[in-house]
């Protein structure tokens, strides 16, 4: 039961570096999401996708980019990393029917120094 | 911003029932109420969701007020493993979840 898999689990970046956070799911879900969670706060939506080739911005998209070339994969790209992007990043997926539960990965803990 | 209001924290004794309240006074007729929980250092985990009537599953029960402006998540017998942050969420327009700060539940042995 792999579910939603995120890599890496931890990463330290220097200011100005770039990286890609990987997310893959094996449940054939059309909908996928990227959230970030700052300490003591709830999750905020960065980007989401309703299917391969379709992405859209969430609440806090600035400084990030996404792509969705396959149903399984939804990578999140950070360009020019900034200290404000230090956070825990969660990827999630769900089936097409609107009120089905989302399945979350275990997160990527990212520090930018 | 989150559309629900929850207490910041609650305490329970092990093996006792826990009632976690949530207010969602701006809920529309088609919005579901979702509950997720997040254990330390893990991603959120689905607990239960419902629209109008009370719902039960193996993890919990969800009691929704008749006017739908509030709901209560019920854990029938709290265990130490139930210590987590519980989020009550009104569904977003694209099925995304709008998280607040949730209720941190502590369970005492």
Short mmCIF file of C-alpha atoms in Angstrom, two decimals:
data_model
loop_
_atom_site.label_atom_id
_atom_site.label_comp_id
_atom_site.label_asym_id
_atom_site.label_seq_id
_atom_site.Cartn_x
_atom_site.Cartn_y
_atom_site.Cartn_z
CA UNK A 1 0.00 0.00 0.00
CA UNK A 2 2.24 2.84 -1.23
CA UNK A 3 -0.47 5.53 -1.51
CA UNK A 4 1.14 8.97 -1.84
CA UNK A 5 4.93 8.99 -1.77
CA UNK A 6 6.99 12.13 -1.28
CA UNK A 7 10.73 12.52 -1.71
CA UNK A 8 12.97 13.68 -0.20
CA UNK A 9 11.83 13.58 3.43
CA UNK A 10 14.27 16.28 4.52
CA UNK A 11 16.32 18.85 2.67
CA UNK A 12 18.40 21.89 3.48
CA UNK A 13 18.85 24.48 0.75
CA UNK A 14 20.85 27.65 0.50
CA UNK A 15 19.14 30.91 -0.43
CA UNK A 16 18.87 31.18 -4.20
CA UNK A 17 19.16 27.46 -4.89
CA UNK A 18 16.42 25.56 -6.66
CA UNK A 19 14.98 22.10 -6.18
CA UNK A 20 12.09 19.84 -7.08
CA UNK A 21 9.94 18.09 -4.51
CA UNK A 22 8.65 14.83 -5.88
CA UNK A 23 5.17 13.41 -5.34
CA UNK A 24 3.78 10.23 -6.85
CA UNK A 25 0.59 8.29 -6.18
CA UNK A 26 -0.43 4.81 -7.22
CA UNK A 27 -4.19 5.09 -6.71
CA UNK A 28 -5.01 6.45 -10.18
CA UNK A 29 -6.41 9.64 -8.64
CA UNK A 30 -7.06 12.54 -11.00
CA UNK A 31 -6.91 15.27 -8.36
CA UNK A 32 -3.61 16.15 -6.74
CA UNK A 33 -2.63 18.94 -4.36
CA UNK A 34 0.40 20.62 -2.86
CA UNK A 35 0.12 22.22 0.58
CA UNK A 36 2.63 23.87 2.86
CA UNK A 37 2.45 23.93 6.64
CA UNK A 38 4.30 26.47 8.75
CA UNK A 39 4.93 25.77 12.45
CA UNK A 40 1.76 25.75 14.55
CA UNK A 41 -0.44 26.52 11.57
CA UNK A 42 -2.83 24.65 9.34
CA UNK A 43 -2.03 23.68 5.77
CA UNK A 44 -2.21 26.21 2.94
CA UNK A 45 -2.84 25.22 -0.68
CA UNK A 46 -0.03 26.05 -3.12
CA UNK A 47 -1.15 24.43 -6.38
CA UNK A 48 -3.55 21.76 -7.46
CA UNK A 49 -4.26 19.66 -10.53
CA UNK A 50 -7.50 18.07 -11.74
CA UNK A 51 -5.76 15.76 -14.19
CA UNK A 52 -2.74 15.29 -16.41
CA UNK A 53 -1.88 18.51 -18.21
CA UNK A 54 -4.09 20.71 -16.02
CA UNK A 55 -2.83 22.75 -13.07
CA UNK A 56 -4.07 25.80 -11.21
CA UNK A 57 -2.95 28.13 -8.44
CA UNK A 58 -4.03 27.82 -4.87
CA UNK A 59 -3.80 30.32 -2.02
CA UNK A 60 0.02 30.73 -1.87
CA UNK A 61 1.54 29.97 -5.32
CA UNK A 62 4.26 32.65 -5.48
CA UNK A 63 7.77 31.22 -5.74
CA UNK A 64 6.58 27.79 -6.89
CA UNK A 65 5.83 25.99 -10.11
CA UNK A 66 4.21 22.66 -10.88
CA UNK A 67 3.68 20.33 -13.80
CA UNK A 68 1.46 17.30 -14.34
CA UNK A 69 2.59 15.23 -17.30
CA UNK A 70 1.21 11.95 -15.93
CA UNK A 71 -1.63 10.94 -13.63
CA UNK A 72 0.83 9.53 -11.11
CA UNK A 73 3.32 12.39 -10.69
CA UNK A 74 2.92 15.97 -9.51
CA UNK A 75 6.32 17.59 -8.83
CA UNK A 76 6.66 20.96 -7.11
CA UNK A 77 9.50 23.19 -8.22
CA UNK A 78 11.11 25.89 -6.07
CA UNK A 79 13.09 28.45 -8.03
CA UNK A 80 15.39 30.86 -6.17
CA UNK A 81 14.69 29.48 -2.70
CA UNK A 82 13.98 32.07 0.01
CA UNK A 83 13.93 31.71 3.83
CA UNK A 84 10.15 32.30 3.76
CA UNK A 85 9.79 28.97 1.97
CA UNK A 86 11.10 27.07 4.97
CA UNK A 87 8.16 24.81 5.74
CA UNK A 88 6.79 21.29 5.62
CA UNK A 89 5.32 20.41 2.24
CA UNK A 90 2.52 17.89 1.82
CA UNK A 91 1.24 16.34 -1.33
CA UNK A 92 -2.25 14.84 -1.49
CA UNK A 93 -4.50 13.11 -3.98
CA UNK A 94 -8.14 12.14 -4.22
CA UNK A 95 -10.55 10.51 -6.67
CA UNK A 96 -12.57 12.63 -9.08
CA UNK A 97 -15.81 12.62 -7.09
CA UNK A 98 -15.78 15.88 -5.17
CA UNK A 99 -16.27 14.84 -1.56
CA UNK A 100 -14.01 11.82 -1.48
CA UNK A 101 -11.23 11.92 1.14
CA UNK A 102 -7.81 13.22 0.31
CA UNK A 103 -4.83 10.95 0.88
CA UNK A 104 -1.70 12.67 2.12
CA UNK A 105 1.96 11.84 1.92
CA UNK A 106 4.27 12.05 4.92
CA UNK A 107 5.69 15.39 3.90
CA UNK A 108 9.01 16.97 2.94
CA UNK A 109 10.67 19.10 5.61
CA UNK A 110 12.53 21.89 3.87
CA UNK A 111 14.87 24.40 5.49
CA UNK A 112 16.35 27.31 3.58
CA UNK A 113 19.35 28.97 5.16
CA UNK B 1 -9.04 31.73 5.40
CA UNK B 2 -10.60 28.86 7.29
CA UNK B 3 -14.37 29.03 7.54
CA UNK B 4 -14.63 26.95 10.70
CA UNK B 5 -13.98 27.73 14.37
CA UNK B 6 -12.57 25.18 16.81
CA UNK B 7 -11.11 25.36 20.33
CA UNK B 8 -7.33 25.54 20.32
CA UNK B 9 -6.89 22.58 22.63
CA UNK B 10 -8.74 19.93 24.60
CA UNK B 11 -7.80 17.25 27.09
CA UNK B 12 -9.24 13.82 27.60
CA UNK B 13 -8.61 10.80 29.77
CA UNK B 14 -7.77 7.51 28.16
CA UNK B 15 -10.75 5.22 27.45
CA UNK B 16 -13.24 8.07 27.91
CA UNK B 17 -15.35 9.58 25.11
CA UNK B 18 -14.21 12.82 23.52
CA UNK B 19 -16.46 15.40 21.90
CA UNK B 20 -14.65 17.85 19.62
CA UNK B 21 -16.84 20.82 18.64
CA UNK B 22 -16.74 22.87 15.45
CA UNK B 23 -18.68 25.93 14.31
CA UNK B 24 -19.28 26.55 10.61
CA UNK B 25 -21.94 29.24 10.55
CA UNK B 26 -21.35 30.23 6.88
CA UNK B 27 -21.74 26.75 5.45
CA UNK B 28 -23.75 26.45 2.23
CA UNK B 29 -26.31 23.78 1.52
CA UNK B 30 -23.93 21.70 -0.58
CA UNK B 31 -20.75 21.97 1.51
CA UNK B 32 -19.66 18.84 3.29
CA UNK B 33 -17.97 18.91 6.67
CA UNK B 34 -14.71 17.00 6.73
CA UNK B 35 -12.61 15.97 9.71
CA UNK B 36 -8.95 15.13 9.44
CA UNK B 37 -6.35 14.57 12.11
CA UNK B 38 -2.62 15.01 12.10
CA UNK B 39 -0.35 13.02 14.33
CA UNK B 40 3.06 14.49 15.16
CA UNK B 41 5.43 14.53 12.18
CA UNK B 42 2.88 12.97 9.85
CA UNK B 43 0.58 14.14 7.10
CA UNK B 44 -3.12 14.69 7.78
CA UNK B 45 -5.28 11.57 7.94
CA UNK B 46 -8.94 11.40 6.96
CA UNK B 47 -11.31 10.72 9.85
CA UNK B 48 -14.89 11.23 8.65
CA UNK B 49 -17.13 13.52 6.61
CA UNK B 50 -20.82 14.24 6.28
CA UNK B 51 -23.46 16.54 4.79
CA UNK B 52 -26.65 16.56 6.84
CA UNK B 53 -27.17 13.46 8.91
CA UNK B 54 -25.02 11.86 11.54
CA UNK B 55 -22.28 9.59 10.26
CA UNK B 56 -20.41 6.70 11.82
CA UNK B 57 -17.32 4.79 10.81
CA UNK B 58 -14.75 2.64 12.54
CA UNK B 59 -12.76 5.65 13.72
CA UNK B 60 -15.40 8.07 14.95
CA UNK B 61 -18.90 9.49 14.76
CA UNK B 62 -19.92 12.85 13.35
CA UNK B 63 -22.96 14.62 14.74
CA UNK B 64 -24.19 17.50 12.57
CA UNK B 65 -26.61 20.05 13.98
CA UNK B 66 -30.00 20.33 12.33
CA UNK B 67 -29.21 23.86 11.06
CA UNK B 68 -25.75 22.63 9.92
CA UNK B 69 -24.00 25.54 11.59
CA UNK B 70 -22.06 23.29 13.92
CA UNK B 71 -20.91 19.73 14.27
CA UNK B 72 -19.19 17.49 16.79
CA UNK B 73 -16.63 14.78 16.21
CA UNK B 74 -17.02 11.98 18.72
CA UNK B 75 -14.25 9.57 19.61
CA UNK B 76 -16.01 6.90 21.61
CA UNK B 77 -13.02 5.69 23.65
CA UNK B 78 -9.92 7.82 23.45
CA UNK B 79 -6.58 6.07 23.33
CA UNK B 80 -3.09 7.51 23.61
CA UNK B 81 -2.76 7.08 19.84
CA UNK B 82 -5.64 9.52 19.33
CA UNK B 83 -3.51 12.42 20.58
CA UNK B 84 -3.30 14.66 17.53
CA UNK B 85 -4.45 17.92 15.98
CA UNK B 86 -8.01 17.54 14.69
CA UNK B 87 -9.14 19.73 11.81
CA UNK B 88 -12.76 20.49 11.00
CA UNK B 89 -12.99 21.66 7.39
CA UNK B 90 -15.63 23.03 5.04
CA UNK B 91 -14.94 21.72 1.54
CA UNK B 92 -13.45 24.22 -0.94
CA UNK B 93 -14.69 24.99 -4.45
CA UNK B 94 -12.29 22.54 -6.14
CA UNK B 95 -12.49 19.88 -3.49
CA UNK B 96 -9.43 21.35 -1.82
CA UNK B 97 -9.40 21.56 1.95
CA UNK B 98 -9.15 24.91 3.73
CA UNK B 99 -7.35 24.18 6.99
CA UNK B 100 -7.54 26.25 10.15
CA UNK B 101 -5.31 25.67 13.18
CA UNK B 102 -7.43 22.79 14.45
CA UNK B 103 -7.86 21.46 17.99
CA UNK B 104 -4.89 19.86 19.68
CA UNK B 105 -6.19 16.87 21.61
CA UNK B 106 -4.15 15.58 24.53
CA UNK B 107 -4.98 12.18 26.01
CA UNK B 108 -3.94 11.41 29.56
CA UNK B 109 -3.30 7.84 30.70
#
